[in-house]
XYZ file of N, CA and C in Angstrom:
177
model
N -38.641 84.841 -33.930
C -37.553 85.347 -33.498
C -37.355 86.990 -34.042
N -37.058 87.822 -33.005
C -36.837 89.202 -33.278
C -35.436 89.402 -33.678
N -35.060 90.836 -34.424
C -34.023 91.074 -35.036
C -33.716 92.653 -34.344
N -33.016 92.612 -33.197
C -32.455 93.594 -32.623
C -31.318 94.419 -33.468
N -31.412 95.774 -33.584
C -30.477 96.552 -34.295
C -30.029 97.790 -33.401
N -28.781 97.947 -33.497
C -28.291 99.246 -32.817
C -27.663 100.280 -33.876
N -28.382 101.293 -33.771
C -27.565 102.357 -34.694
C -26.857 102.983 -33.920
N -25.824 103.742 -34.565
C -24.770 104.708 -33.750
C -25.626 105.956 -33.628
N -25.758 105.940 -32.161
C -26.694 107.243 -31.987
C -26.089 108.687 -32.230
N -24.546 108.581 -32.276
C -24.090 109.971 -32.532
C -23.977 110.448 -33.964
N -23.970 109.360 -34.808
C -24.132 109.559 -36.178
C -25.209 108.701 -36.833
N -26.349 109.104 -36.485
C -27.491 107.985 -37.005
C -27.527 107.884 -38.658
N -27.840 106.574 -39.306
C -28.216 106.740 -40.409
C -29.381 107.795 -40.863
N -29.493 108.105 -42.270
C -30.303 109.043 -42.620
C -31.847 108.256 -42.847
N -32.816 108.712 -42.962
C -34.034 108.447 -43.055
C -34.072 107.636 -44.562
N -34.459 106.663 -44.676
C -34.563 106.131 -46.182
C -33.605 105.022 -46.490
N -32.268 105.362 -45.632
C -30.963 104.407 -45.837
C -31.665 102.943 -45.644
N -30.879 102.082 -46.637
C -31.076 100.987 -46.750
C -29.574 100.010 -46.109
N -29.830 99.204 -44.772
C -28.785 98.649 -44.393
C -28.535 97.139 -44.449
N -27.764 96.767 -45.147
C -27.521 95.618 -45.136
C -27.126 94.822 -43.846
N -28.065 93.704 -43.552
C -27.904 92.833 -42.028
C -27.593 91.552 -42.496
N -28.116 90.909 -43.304
C -27.721 89.465 -43.297
C -27.466 89.182 -44.929
N -26.182 88.670 -45.533
C -25.603 88.586 -46.613
C -25.343 87.136 -46.784
N -26.735 86.587 -47.352
C -26.618 84.990 -47.742
C -27.467 84.818 -48.836
N -26.963 83.764 -49.649
C -27.814 83.291 -50.962
C -29.156 82.901 -50.086
N -30.283 83.304 -50.851
C -31.478 82.580 -50.399
C -31.815 82.534 -49.183
N -32.092 83.478 -48.243
C -32.132 83.444 -47.065
C -33.369 82.484 -46.959
N -33.645 81.963 -45.818
C -34.954 81.366 -45.347
C -35.579 82.037 -44.250
N -36.545 81.819 -44.088
C -37.605 82.278 -42.675
C -37.737 83.596 -42.657
N -38.222 84.201 -41.588
C -38.504 85.564 -41.432
C -38.384 86.021 -40.129
N -37.974 87.310 -39.750
C -38.096 87.624 -38.383
C -39.444 88.228 -37.922
N -39.984 87.849 -36.895
C -41.038 88.259 -36.526
C -41.434 89.833 -36.239
N -40.214 90.360 -35.839
C -40.016 91.863 -35.617
C -38.599 92.348 -35.859
N -38.669 93.718 -35.937
C -37.370 94.311 -35.891
C -37.283 95.394 -34.812
N -36.353 95.369 -33.926
C -36.070 96.386 -33.015
C -34.859 97.428 -32.921
N -35.158 98.747 -32.937
C -34.203 99.558 -33.215
C -34.108 100.487 -32.360
N -32.787 100.892 -31.817
C -32.701 101.896 -30.822
C -32.797 103.140 -31.169
N -33.878 103.715 -31.509
C -34.292 104.923 -32.204
C -35.960 105.381 -31.762
N -35.986 106.424 -31.276
C -37.251 106.962 -31.224
C -37.883 107.328 -32.634
N -36.751 107.977 -33.367
C -37.243 108.425 -34.637
C -37.662 107.724 -35.741
N -36.755 106.298 -35.755
C -36.784 105.706 -37.048
C -37.059 104.060 -36.660
N -37.656 103.518 -37.772
C -38.292 102.076 -37.101
C -37.413 101.340 -38.539
N -37.088 100.104 -38.456
C -36.627 99.177 -39.666
C -37.688 98.349 -40.164
N -37.497 98.524 -41.446
C -38.646 97.678 -42.299
C -37.815 96.544 -43.221
N -37.891 95.335 -42.921
C -37.070 94.239 -43.415
C -37.448 94.183 -44.923
N -36.367 93.988 -45.923
C -36.549 93.907 -47.298
C -35.975 92.638 -47.839
N -36.750 91.567 -47.807
C -36.102 90.109 -48.085
C -35.808 90.074 -49.750
N -34.533 89.733 -49.992
C -34.157 89.579 -51.213
C -33.687 88.287 -51.488
N -33.332 87.719 -52.768
C -32.820 86.556 -52.936
C -31.332 86.623 -52.569
N -30.612 87.670 -52.346
C -29.483 87.857 -52.024
C -28.948 88.119 -50.504
N -29.939 88.561 -49.669
C -29.907 88.591 -48.210
C -30.872 89.497 -47.639
N -30.770 89.964 -46.565
C -31.807 90.927 -45.948
C -31.112 92.373 -45.601
N -31.724 93.307 -46.174
C -31.466 94.653 -45.623
C -32.495 95.020 -45.112
N -32.334 96.456 -44.519
C -33.490 96.605 -43.748
C -33.675 98.331 -44.264
N -34.561 98.759 -44.430
C -34.717 100.249 -44.841
C -35.286 100.946 -43.572
N -34.487 102.156 -43.377
C -35.102 102.777 -42.058
C -36.030 104.081 -42.598
N -37.507 103.808 -41.890
C -38.238 104.917 -41.952
C -38.569 105.453 -40.956
N -39.228 106.539 -41.015
C -39.771 107.469 -40.020
C -40.901 106.781 -39.057
N -40.933 106.734 -37.987
C -41.923 106.196 -36.901
C -43.385 106.930 -37.232
């Protein structure tokens, strides 16, 4: 299952930002891919015991 993310194109977050996506204790499973509406940034999932943030990095 993919994870589609839509960034504010008028005010996109800065590279290196971590955005909370899922806030659940002990998330289970993984996304097969992340999709971001940006030609400049890609999202890298960071699985933690508290949820799932994504870190935005340069393509």
